[in-house]
Amino acid sequence: MSARNSNHGTADQSAEKLWGGRFEAPTNKFVEEFTASVQFDQRLYAHDIQGSIAHATMLEGAGVLTTAERDLIVDGLTAIRAEINAGQFEWSIALEDVHMNVESALTARIGDVGKKLHTARSRNDQVATDIRLWLRDEIDRLTRSLDHLLKGLIDLAEREADTVLPGFTHLQAAQPISFGHHLLAWFEMLLRDRERLQDCRKRVDALPLGAGALAGTTFPINRDHTAELLGFARICENSLDAVADRDFAIEFCSVGALMMVHFSRMAEEMVLWSSQQFGFIELDDAFCTGSSMMPQKKNPDVPELVRGKSGRVVGHLIALITLMKSQPLAYNKDNQEDKEPLFDTVDTLAGCLRAFGDLVPTITVKRERMREATRAGFTTATDFADYLVRIGVPFRDAHAVVGAAVRRAIALGCELKDLSLAELQQLESRIGPEVYGALDIDAALAARDHRGGTAPARVRAACLAARQRITA
Ligand code: ARG
């Protein structure tokens, strides 16, 4: 809010002060500010006006407003929207919230007809409608942004299908995997988030208007008409629930929290991989910053920030779920506190999606470093054991033979494939020269040739399928 706007409410109070109300003025001002929401809910103005236009249109259809009255109201609201869009609207804390600011501006503009807009409506069903309209649009925006990131991941995965790196368990080198395969694991996590987002949208997509304060209205309203005008898939079926329900917001924040947890895992891997110790990737200069003291530093700030921001979204989920706990039906002013956590969840998700969506395509993959780490980590040990099983050694015995071979390689400071056949045969006489095929990293990768496997051919097929799955 501009300084001029935030002073709006104090003008009267200073006048009161002039009349000598020296004690009450500051108290009034505080309570006014304490109970007001316009500082943050003004963000809902476009959806508030959209809802009001639909409400007035429905009222005219139901014969509650005349056509001339409806036209005046709709034109007035349209003009107010343009004024707000242009940054020329004066918000007043004294008018408490976005709803009363818009309504009083309407009456100031078109006269007493403006006072008819609130017929058959309460701020309780109005605010519930506004949030749903707003959140539905935001979900669609977030989904588009998520799709951009998902496509970026598929592109990179396709390009890096043949790139090998050590897969980890316990952050210890485990088995060779395709880097594309790893990226597609990220894709799967985020695709589930996309599904959850779409599923949550279904519960957002219902109309509360018509519920009034809690018990409905005595006017002959047509809720289906309002729903149709606002593009809602259905109406809220119970007037009490319509004004009391914020499940959809909690659900959204829980989807958001899980999404942020996924982002934080991706972020953590980017931070690790871009470290000197791993050296698997390099992040673009445009996404990093330096140190004010250490000239050599290039810090992965963007992934670090994304990782850090997961905390606030998880916090917002806790805030909303706690806000709702034990609230008696129907509407309570507590629910005014739903907006800031919800807004910040949307903003944080939008920021992180944009950051990752833009960063992922610029990642430089250091293929040689990845391969080097795969070689150094004895990552084909399981393949060695599988080979022994194929030539008749029971798996437990095979496991022990390979363990001994690894010990030997560590002692000699070499890789498994550098151990001579004679040396290997000392451990297990049935070992033949084909063992070296099993120890080959690319062979190990290609051998995992089944759906969900890391064979480069499977990764490429999974990329093709992934493109279909985004649009499905
Ligand atoms: N600013 C309020 C909110 O965000 C609007 C609804 C107020 N309703 C009421 N009966 N005081 O929840």
Short mmCIF file of C-alpha atoms and ligand atoms in Angstrom, two decimals:
data_model
loop_
_atom_site.label_atom_id
_atom_site.label_comp_id
_atom_site.label_asym_id
_atom_site.label_seq_id
_atom_site.Cartn_x
_atom_site.Cartn_y
_atom_site.Cartn_z
CA MET A 1 0.00 0.00 0.00
CA SER A 2 1.19 3.49 -0.68
CA ALA A 3 1.72 5.84 2.24
CA ARG A 4 -1.24 7.85 1.07
CA ASN A 5 -3.47 4.81 1.08
CA SER A 6 -2.39 3.61 4.48
CA ASN A 7 -3.10 7.06 5.87
CA HIS A 8 -6.64 6.94 4.62
CA GLY A 9 -7.96 5.40 7.82
CA THR A 10 -6.12 7.80 10.08
CA ALA A 11 -7.61 10.94 8.57
CA ASP A 12 -10.87 10.52 10.51
CA GLN A 13 -9.01 9.60 13.62
CA SER A 14 -6.85 12.68 13.53
CA ALA A 15 -10.09 14.59 13.15
CA GLU A 16 -11.39 12.80 16.20
CA LYS A 17 -8.21 13.73 17.99
CA LEU A 18 -8.85 17.36 17.16
CA TRP A 19 -12.13 16.91 18.94
CA GLY A 20 -10.24 15.72 21.95
CA GLY A 21 -10.56 11.95 21.70
CA ARG A 22 -6.93 11.61 22.81
CA PHE A 23 -7.28 8.15 24.35
CA GLU A 24 -9.56 6.41 21.92
CA ALA A 25 -7.97 7.44 18.68
CA PRO A 26 -4.83 5.32 18.85
CA THR A 27 -6.77 2.32 20.18
CA ASN A 28 -9.27 2.54 17.40
CA LYS A 29 -6.53 2.79 14.87
CA PHE A 30 -4.84 -0.28 16.23
CA VAL A 31 -7.99 -2.42 16.29
CA GLU A 32 -8.85 -1.20 12.84
CA GLU A 33 -5.46 -2.29 11.58
CA PHE A 34 -5.49 -5.46 13.64
CA THR A 35 -8.77 -6.65 12.16
CA ALA A 36 -8.25 -5.37 8.63
CA SER A 37 -7.16 -7.66 5.81
CA VAL A 38 -7.09 -5.21 2.91
CA GLN A 39 -3.31 -4.89 3.22
CA PHE A 40 -3.05 -8.40 1.80
CA ASP A 41 -6.46 -9.42 0.45
CA GLN A 42 -6.47 -6.58 -2.09
CA ARG A 43 -4.59 -9.14 -4.13
CA LEU A 44 -7.98 -10.83 -4.71
CA TYR A 45 -9.56 -7.78 -6.33
CA ALA A 46 -9.85 -9.11 -9.88
CA HIS A 47 -11.52 -12.30 -8.68
CA ASP A 48 -13.68 -10.38 -6.21
CA ILE A 49 -14.98 -8.25 -9.07
CA GLN A 50 -15.38 -11.28 -11.33
CA GLY A 51 -17.50 -12.91 -8.61
CA SER A 52 -19.55 -9.75 -8.06
CA ILE A 53 -20.29 -9.36 -11.75
CA ALA A 54 -21.50 -12.95 -11.90
CA HIS A 55 -23.59 -12.44 -8.75
CA ALA A 56 -25.24 -9.29 -10.15
CA THR A 57 -25.88 -11.05 -13.46
CA MET A 58 -27.52 -13.97 -11.65
CA LEU A 59 -29.61 -11.59 -9.52
CA GLU A 60 -30.90 -9.92 -12.68
CA GLY A 61 -31.74 -13.30 -14.19
CA ALA A 62 -33.63 -14.15 -11.01
CA GLY A 63 -35.58 -10.89 -11.16
CA VAL A 64 -33.97 -9.49 -8.00
CA LEU A 65 -32.21 -6.69 -9.90
CA THR A 66 -33.56 -4.87 -12.93
CA THR A 67 -31.57 -4.97 -16.14
CA ALA A 68 -30.71 -1.29 -15.77
CA GLU A 69 -29.47 -1.89 -12.22
CA ARG A 70 -27.35 -4.83 -13.30
CA ASP A 71 -25.82 -2.81 -16.13
CA LEU A 72 -24.94 0.04 -13.82
CA ILE A 73 -23.34 -2.37 -11.36
CA VAL A 74 -21.42 -4.30 -14.01
CA ASP A 75 -20.14 -1.12 -15.68
CA GLY A 76 -19.22 0.36 -12.32
CA LEU A 77 -17.30 -2.75 -11.27
CA THR A 78 -15.55 -2.89 -14.63
CA ALA A 79 -14.45 0.72 -14.25
CA ILE A 80 -13.20 0.05 -10.71
CA ARG A 81 -11.21 -2.92 -11.94
CA ALA A 82 -9.56 -0.72 -14.57
CA GLU A 83 -8.77 1.84 -11.90
CA ILE A 84 -7.15 -0.78 -9.67
CA ASN A 85 -5.27 -2.25 -12.64
CA ALA A 86 -3.89 1.21 -13.34
CA GLY A 87 -2.78 1.61 -9.71
CA GLN A 88 -5.13 4.52 -9.19
CA PHE A 89 -7.39 3.00 -6.56
CA GLU A 90 -7.20 4.29 -3.03
CA TRP A 91 -7.40 1.39 -0.58
CA SER A 92 -8.70 2.18 2.87
CA ILE A 93 -7.90 0.28 6.04
CA ALA A 94 -11.03 1.76 7.59
CA LEU A 95 -13.01 -0.24 5.03
CA GLU A 96 -11.37 -3.39 6.36
CA ASP A 97 -11.07 -5.69 3.37
CA VAL A 98 -11.05 -5.92 -0.40
CA HIS A 99 -14.77 -6.65 -0.49
CA MET A 100 -15.89 -3.53 1.33
CA ASN A 101 -13.34 -1.37 -0.43
CA VAL A 102 -14.70 -2.39 -3.82
CA GLU A 103 -18.33 -2.16 -2.72
CA SER A 104 -17.98 1.29 -1.24
CA ALA A 105 -16.13 2.48 -4.34
CA LEU A 106 -19.03 1.13 -6.38
CA THR A 107 -21.62 3.05 -4.39
CA ALA A 108 -19.47 6.19 -4.54
CA ARG A 109 -19.36 5.78 -8.30
CA ILE A 110 -22.93 4.75 -9.25
CA GLY A 111 -24.96 5.83 -6.22
CA ASP A 112 -27.51 3.86 -4.23
CA VAL A 113 -27.82 1.08 -6.81
CA GLY A 114 -24.37 0.01 -5.67
CA LYS A 115 -25.84 -0.85 -2.28
CA LYS A 116 -28.00 -3.52 -3.93
CA LEU A 117 -25.04 -5.65 -5.03
CA HIS A 118 -24.75 -7.32 -1.65
CA THR A 119 -28.35 -8.61 -1.79
CA ALA A 120 -28.44 -12.37 -1.13
CA ARG A 121 -24.75 -12.40 -0.34
CA SER A 122 -22.44 -12.23 2.65
CA ARG A 123 -18.75 -11.56 2.81
CA ASN A 124 -18.51 -15.12 4.08
CA ASP A 125 -19.60 -16.74 0.83
CA GLN A 126 -17.97 -13.92 -1.12
CA VAL A 127 -14.48 -14.44 0.30
CA ALA A 128 -14.72 -18.22 -0.06
CA THR A 129 -15.64 -17.69 -3.72
CA ASP A 130 -12.81 -15.22 -4.29
CA ILE A 131 -10.16 -17.55 -2.89
CA ARG A 132 -11.40 -20.46 -4.95
CA LEU A 133 -11.46 -18.41 -8.15
CA TRP A 134 -8.01 -17.05 -7.44
CA LEU A 135 -6.49 -20.38 -6.46
CA ARG A 136 -7.94 -22.12 -9.49
CA ASP A 137 -6.17 -19.63 -11.76
CA GLU A 138 -2.95 -19.95 -9.79
CA ILE A 139 -3.06 -23.75 -10.00
CA ASP A 140 -3.35 -23.44 -13.78
CA ARG A 141 -0.43 -21.04 -13.87
CA LEU A 142 1.70 -23.27 -11.65
CA THR A 143 0.83 -26.28 -13.80
CA ARG A 144 2.05 -24.51 -16.93
CA SER A 145 5.26 -23.58 -15.17
CA LEU A 146 5.68 -27.13 -13.89
CA ASP A 147 5.23 -28.44 -17.43
CA HIS A 148 8.06 -26.20 -18.59
CA LEU A 149 10.33 -27.72 -15.94
CA LEU A 150 9.18 -31.26 -16.75
CA LYS A 151 9.95 -30.73 -20.44
CA GLY A 152 13.37 -29.37 -19.54
CA LEU A 153 14.06 -32.50 -17.51
CA ILE A 154 12.99 -34.78 -20.35
CA ASP A 155 15.17 -32.90 -22.85
CA LEU A 156 18.21 -33.19 -20.60
CA ALA A 157 17.45 -36.84 -19.82
CA GLU A 158 17.22 -37.65 -23.51
CA ARG A 159 20.52 -35.93 -24.20
CA GLU A 160 22.23 -37.70 -21.29
CA ALA A 161 20.73 -41.17 -21.72
CA ASP A 162 24.21 -42.65 -22.41
CA THR A 163 25.94 -40.67 -19.68
CA VAL A 164 26.94 -42.91 -16.83
CA LEU A 165 27.33 -41.95 -13.20
CA PRO A 166 27.40 -43.87 -9.96
CA GLY A 167 23.95 -44.33 -8.50
CA PHE A 168 24.09 -43.94 -4.73
CA THR A 169 22.62 -45.56 -1.68
CA HIS A 170 23.64 -44.10 1.67
CA LEU A 171 25.47 -41.56 -0.53
CA GLN A 172 28.00 -44.32 -1.25
CA ALA A 173 28.63 -45.30 -4.86
CA ALA A 174 26.34 -48.26 -5.55
CA GLN A 175 25.73 -49.22 -9.17
CA PRO A 176 26.21 -47.50 -12.53
CA ILE A 177 23.16 -45.67 -13.78
CA SER A 178 22.36 -43.45 -16.71
CA PHE A 179 22.27 -39.76 -15.82
CA GLY A 180 19.13 -39.54 -17.93
CA HIS A 181 17.62 -42.22 -15.73
CA HIS A 182 18.38 -40.18 -12.63
CA LEU A 183 16.76 -37.10 -14.17
CA LEU A 184 13.70 -39.16 -15.02
CA ALA A 185 13.44 -40.11 -11.34
CA TRP A 186 13.05 -36.39 -10.66
CA PHE A 187 10.48 -36.29 -13.44
CA GLU A 188 8.43 -39.03 -11.77
CA MET A 189 8.37 -37.18 -8.44
CA LEU A 190 7.24 -33.99 -10.07
CA LEU A 191 4.71 -35.70 -12.30
CA ARG A 192 3.03 -37.08 -9.19
CA ASP A 193 2.97 -33.53 -7.85
CA ARG A 194 1.30 -32.45 -11.07
CA GLU A 195 -1.34 -35.13 -10.63
CA ARG A 196 -1.91 -34.08 -7.03
CA LEU A 197 -2.25 -30.47 -8.14
CA GLN A 198 -4.87 -31.43 -10.71
CA ASP A 199 -6.69 -33.54 -8.19
CA CYS A 200 -6.70 -30.71 -5.65
CA ARG A 201 -8.08 -28.41 -8.36
CA LYS A 202 -11.21 -30.55 -8.51
CA ARG A 203 -11.98 -29.70 -4.90
CA VAL A 204 -11.20 -26.02 -5.47
CA ASP A 205 -13.57 -25.90 -8.41
CA ALA A 206 -16.87 -25.47 -6.55
CA LEU A 207 -19.04 -22.40 -5.95
CA PRO A 208 -19.75 -21.19 -2.38
CA LEU A 209 -21.89 -18.15 -3.43
CA GLY A 210 -25.49 -18.54 -2.40
CA ALA A 211 -24.52 -19.81 1.03
CA GLY A 212 -24.91 -16.29 2.39
CA ALA A 213 -23.51 -15.83 5.87
CA LEU A 214 -24.17 -19.50 6.63
CA ALA A 215 -27.84 -20.37 6.14
CA GLY A 216 -28.46 -19.43 2.52
CA THR A 217 -30.84 -16.67 1.46
CA THR A 218 -34.55 -15.99 1.17
CA PHE A 219 -34.14 -14.61 -2.37
CA PRO A 220 -34.94 -16.79 -5.40
CA ILE A 221 -31.30 -17.23 -6.42
CA ASN A 222 -30.01 -19.56 -9.11
CA ARG A 223 -26.68 -20.93 -7.92
CA ASP A 224 -26.16 -23.05 -11.02
CA HIS A 225 -26.34 -19.90 -13.10
CA THR A 226 -23.64 -18.22 -10.98
CA ALA A 227 -21.51 -21.37 -11.15
CA GLU A 228 -21.86 -21.46 -14.91
CA LEU A 229 -20.90 -17.79 -15.25
CA LEU A 230 -17.77 -18.36 -13.17
CA GLY A 231 -16.89 -21.64 -14.85
CA PHE A 232 -17.20 -23.66 -11.65
CA ALA A 233 -17.65 -27.39 -12.22
CA ARG A 234 -20.19 -27.60 -9.41
CA ILE A 235 -21.63 -25.78 -6.42
CA CYS A 236 -20.88 -26.37 -2.73
CA GLU A 237 -23.81 -28.52 -1.63
CA ASN A 238 -24.19 -27.33 1.96
CA SER A 239 -24.39 -23.67 2.91
CA LEU A 240 -22.61 -24.12 6.24
CA ASP A 241 -19.81 -26.12 4.72
CA ALA A 242 -19.54 -23.66 1.83
CA VAL A 243 -18.47 -20.82 4.12
CA ALA A 244 -16.57 -22.91 6.68
CA ASP A 245 -14.51 -25.08 4.34
CA ARG A 246 -10.88 -24.26 3.66
CA ASP A 247 -9.87 -27.89 3.06
CA PHE A 248 -9.04 -26.98 -0.50
CA ALA A 249 -6.46 -24.44 0.69
CA ILE A 250 -4.96 -26.91 3.17
CA GLU A 251 -4.87 -29.54 0.48
CA PHE A 252 -3.15 -27.15 -1.89
CA CYS A 253 -0.53 -26.29 0.72
CA SER A 254 0.04 -29.96 1.37
CA VAL A 255 0.60 -30.56 -2.34
CA GLY A 256 2.88 -27.53 -2.29
CA ALA A 257 4.80 -28.76 0.75
CA LEU A 258 5.44 -32.11 -0.89
CA MET A 259 6.47 -30.38 -4.09
CA MET A 260 8.93 -28.26 -2.11
CA VAL A 261 10.29 -31.39 -0.45
CA HIS A 262 10.92 -32.78 -3.93
CA PHE A 263 12.55 -29.53 -5.00
CA SER A 264 14.74 -29.64 -1.92
CA ARG A 265 15.95 -33.12 -2.81
CA MET A 266 16.74 -32.02 -6.35
CA ALA A 267 18.42 -28.91 -4.96
CA GLU A 268 20.53 -30.93 -2.58
CA GLU A 269 21.78 -33.11 -5.42
CA MET A 270 22.59 -30.08 -7.55
CA VAL A 271 24.56 -28.60 -4.66
CA LEU A 272 26.46 -31.84 -4.14
CA TRP A 273 27.07 -32.50 -7.81
CA SER A 274 28.32 -28.99 -8.48
CA SER A 275 30.80 -29.18 -5.57
CA GLN A 276 34.47 -29.60 -6.34
CA GLN A 277 34.39 -32.96 -4.59
CA PHE A 278 31.78 -34.41 -6.96
CA GLY A 279 32.33 -32.21 -9.98
CA PHE A 280 29.48 -33.94 -11.86
CA ILE A 281 27.82 -30.78 -13.16
CA GLU A 282 28.50 -27.12 -13.51
CA LEU A 283 25.78 -24.58 -12.93
CA ASP A 284 25.59 -21.64 -15.25
CA ASP A 285 27.21 -18.43 -13.98
CA ALA A 286 23.85 -16.72 -14.33
CA PHE A 287 22.44 -18.89 -11.55
CA CYS A 288 25.33 -18.60 -9.11
CA THR A 289 26.92 -15.88 -7.03
CA GLY A 290 30.37 -15.24 -5.66
CA SER A 291 31.77 -14.64 -2.23
CA SER A 292 32.62 -11.18 -0.99
CA MET A 293 35.80 -12.51 0.62
CA MET A 294 36.89 -15.66 -1.21
CA PRO A 295 37.60 -14.80 -4.84
CA GLN A 296 37.58 -18.40 -6.06
CA LYS A 297 34.01 -19.13 -4.95
CA LYS A 298 31.07 -19.84 -7.20
CA ASN A 299 28.17 -20.69 -4.95
CA PRO A 300 25.03 -22.61 -5.98
CA ASP A 301 22.71 -20.02 -4.42
CA VAL A 302 19.65 -20.84 -6.48
CA PRO A 303 19.40 -24.52 -5.49
CA GLU A 304 20.35 -23.60 -1.93
CA LEU A 305 17.56 -21.03 -1.74
CA VAL A 306 15.04 -23.44 -3.20
CA ARG A 307 16.14 -26.01 -0.62
CA GLY A 308 15.75 -23.41 2.12
CA LYS A 309 12.37 -22.19 0.94
CA SER A 310 10.90 -25.64 1.49
CA GLY A 311 10.81 -24.71 5.18
CA ARG A 312 8.38 -21.84 4.77
CA VAL A 313 5.93 -23.82 2.66
CA VAL A 314 5.91 -26.72 5.10
CA GLY A 315 5.35 -24.06 7.77
CA HIS A 316 2.37 -22.62 5.87
CA LEU A 317 0.79 -26.06 5.73
CA ILE A 318 1.17 -26.39 9.50
CA ALA A 319 -0.22 -22.88 9.95
CA LEU A 320 -3.36 -23.58 7.91
CA ILE A 321 -4.07 -26.96 9.36
CA THR A 322 -3.69 -25.55 12.87
CA LEU A 323 -5.86 -22.57 11.95
CA MET A 324 -8.69 -24.91 11.03
CA LYS A 325 -8.40 -27.25 14.00
CA SER A 326 -11.37 -27.05 16.41
CA GLN A 327 -13.12 -24.22 14.59
CA PRO A 328 -16.85 -24.51 15.18
CA LEU A 329 -19.07 -24.21 12.11
CA ALA A 330 -19.60 -22.04 10.21
CA TYR A 331 -17.42 -19.02 9.32
CA ASN A 332 -15.04 -17.60 11.92
CA LYS A 333 -12.78 -14.61 11.56
CA ASP A 334 -9.86 -17.00 12.12
CA ASN A 335 -10.21 -17.81 8.45
CA GLN A 336 -9.00 -14.38 7.47
CA GLU A 337 -5.61 -15.80 8.46
CA ASP A 338 -5.77 -18.30 5.59
CA LYS A 339 -4.65 -15.83 2.98
CA GLU A 340 -1.06 -14.93 3.73
CA PRO A 341 0.14 -18.54 4.05
CA LEU A 342 -1.76 -19.45 0.91
CA PHE A 343 -0.44 -16.47 -1.06
CA ASP A 344 3.13 -17.11 0.02
CA THR A 345 2.83 -20.79 -0.83
CA VAL A 346 1.76 -19.88 -4.36
CA ASP A 347 4.49 -17.25 -4.69
CA THR A 348 7.20 -19.55 -3.37
CA LEU A 349 6.16 -22.39 -5.66
CA ALA A 350 6.01 -20.04 -8.63
CA GLY A 351 9.48 -18.70 -7.84
CA CYS A 352 11.05 -22.11 -7.37
CA LEU A 353 9.40 -23.50 -10.50
CA ARG A 354 10.70 -20.61 -12.51
CA ALA A 355 14.19 -20.90 -11.00
CA PHE A 356 14.47 -24.61 -11.74
CA GLY A 357 12.66 -24.36 -15.07
CA ASP A 358 15.23 -21.82 -16.25
CA LEU A 359 18.25 -23.42 -14.59
CA VAL A 360 17.84 -27.06 -15.67
CA PRO A 361 18.39 -26.48 -19.42
CA THR A 362 21.63 -24.59 -18.66
CA ILE A 363 23.28 -27.34 -16.59
CA THR A 364 26.67 -28.42 -17.94
CA VAL A 365 27.16 -32.16 -17.53
CA LYS A 366 30.71 -33.31 -16.88
CA ARG A 367 30.44 -36.73 -18.40
CA GLU A 368 34.08 -37.73 -17.90
CA ARG A 369 34.00 -36.90 -14.20
CA MET A 370 30.84 -38.96 -13.79
CA ARG A 371 32.40 -41.92 -15.57
CA GLU A 372 35.56 -41.60 -13.54
CA ALA A 373 33.57 -41.72 -10.29
CA THR A 374 31.68 -44.75 -11.56
CA ARG A 375 34.95 -46.58 -12.24
CA ALA A 376 36.49 -45.62 -8.92
CA GLY A 377 33.51 -46.85 -6.91
CA PHE A 378 33.61 -50.59 -7.81
CA THR A 379 30.07 -50.02 -9.04
CA THR A 380 30.01 -53.17 -11.18
CA ALA A 381 30.55 -55.43 -8.15
CA THR A 382 26.92 -56.57 -8.28
CA ASP A 383 27.33 -57.40 -11.96
CA PHE A 384 30.39 -59.48 -11.05
CA ALA A 385 28.30 -61.37 -8.48
CA ASP A 386 25.46 -61.84 -10.99
CA TYR A 387 28.02 -63.29 -13.42
CA LEU A 388 29.16 -65.79 -10.78
CA VAL A 389 25.54 -66.83 -10.19
CA ARG A 390 25.13 -67.43 -13.91
CA ILE A 391 28.14 -69.81 -13.92
CA GLY A 392 26.69 -71.79 -11.01
CA VAL A 393 27.97 -70.08 -7.83
CA PRO A 394 25.19 -69.58 -5.24
CA PHE A 395 24.54 -65.84 -4.71
CA ARG A 396 25.73 -65.77 -1.07
CA ASP A 397 29.03 -67.38 -2.06
CA ALA A 398 29.28 -65.10 -5.07
CA HIS A 399 28.81 -62.11 -2.77
CA ALA A 400 31.73 -63.27 -0.62
CA VAL A 401 33.98 -63.88 -3.66
CA VAL A 402 33.33 -60.38 -5.01
CA GLY A 403 33.87 -58.90 -1.55
CA ALA A 404 37.28 -60.53 -1.47
CA ALA A 405 38.03 -59.26 -4.99
CA VAL A 406 37.12 -55.71 -3.93
CA ARG A 407 39.41 -56.02 -0.91
CA ARG A 408 42.19 -57.13 -3.22
CA ALA A 409 41.58 -54.26 -5.63
CA ILE A 410 41.62 -51.76 -2.77
CA ALA A 411 44.93 -53.23 -1.58
CA LEU A 412 46.42 -52.95 -5.09
CA GLY A 413 44.84 -49.55 -5.70
CA CYS A 414 43.20 -50.70 -8.92
CA GLU A 415 39.76 -51.36 -10.37
CA LEU A 416 38.12 -54.80 -10.45
CA LYS A 417 38.73 -55.08 -14.17
CA ASP A 418 42.50 -54.65 -13.58
CA LEU A 419 42.74 -57.85 -11.52
CA SER A 420 44.27 -60.64 -13.59
CA LEU A 421 42.26 -63.72 -14.51
CA ALA A 422 44.67 -65.88 -12.51
CA GLU A 423 44.12 -63.72 -9.47
CA LEU A 424 40.35 -63.94 -9.87
CA GLN A 425 40.50 -67.69 -10.38
CA GLN A 426 42.28 -68.01 -7.05
CA LEU A 427 39.11 -66.71 -5.50
CA GLU A 428 36.80 -68.89 -7.62
CA SER A 429 38.20 -71.42 -10.06
CA ARG A 430 35.18 -71.40 -12.41
CA ILE A 431 35.73 -67.75 -13.40
CA GLY A 432 36.46 -67.36 -17.13
CA PRO A 433 37.60 -64.44 -19.29
CA GLU A 434 33.94 -63.43 -19.95
CA VAL A 435 34.00 -61.95 -16.46
CA TYR A 436 35.56 -58.80 -17.90
CA GLY A 437 32.44 -58.23 -19.97
CA ALA A 438 30.41 -58.24 -16.79
CA LEU A 439 32.77 -55.70 -15.21
CA ASP A 440 32.29 -53.24 -18.06
CA ILE A 441 30.31 -50.18 -17.01
CA ASP A 442 28.40 -49.68 -20.25
CA ALA A 443 27.57 -53.38 -20.40
CA ALA A 444 26.28 -53.19 -16.84
CA LEU A 445 24.08 -50.26 -17.81
CA ALA A 446 22.78 -51.86 -21.01
CA ALA A 447 22.04 -55.13 -19.22
CA ARG A 448 19.37 -53.50 -17.04
CA ASP A 449 17.06 -53.73 -19.96
CA HIS A 450 13.50 -53.80 -18.68
CA ARG A 451 10.75 -51.25 -18.09
CA GLY A 452 11.86 -48.87 -15.38
CA GLY A 453 15.49 -49.93 -15.92
CA THR A 454 18.53 -47.77 -16.59
CA ALA A 455 19.61 -49.23 -19.98
CA PRO A 456 20.10 -46.18 -22.24
CA ALA A 457 17.62 -47.61 -24.76
CA ARG A 458 15.03 -47.87 -21.98
CA VAL A 459 15.80 -44.34 -20.83
CA ARG A 460 15.22 -43.02 -24.34
CA ALA A 461 11.93 -44.93 -24.54
CA ALA A 462 10.96 -43.58 -21.13
CA CYS A 463 11.66 -40.05 -22.37
CA LEU A 464 9.30 -40.55 -25.30
CA ALA A 465 6.61 -41.90 -23.00
CA ALA A 466 7.23 -39.07 -20.53
CA ARG A 467 6.36 -36.47 -23.16
CA GLN A 468 3.02 -38.19 -23.66
CA ARG A 469 2.40 -38.41 -19.94
CA ILE A 470 2.66 -34.64 -19.41
CA THR A 471 -0.09 -33.95 -21.89
CA ALA A 472 -2.26 -36.91 -20.81
N1 ARG B 1 -11.87 -10.36 5.37
C1 ARG B 1 -12.66 -11.47 5.72
C2 ARG B 1 -11.90 -12.77 5.50
O1 ARG B 1 -10.92 -12.73 4.86
C3 ARG B 1 -13.89 -11.49 4.88
C4 ARG B 1 -15.06 -12.17 5.54
C5 ARG B 1 -15.46 -11.41 6.73
N2 ARG B 1 -16.70 -11.86 7.23
C6 ARG B 1 -17.14 -11.44 8.43
N3 ARG B 1 -18.29 -11.88 8.80
N4 ARG B 1 -16.44 -10.63 9.17
O2 ARG B 1 -12.24 -13.82 5.99
#
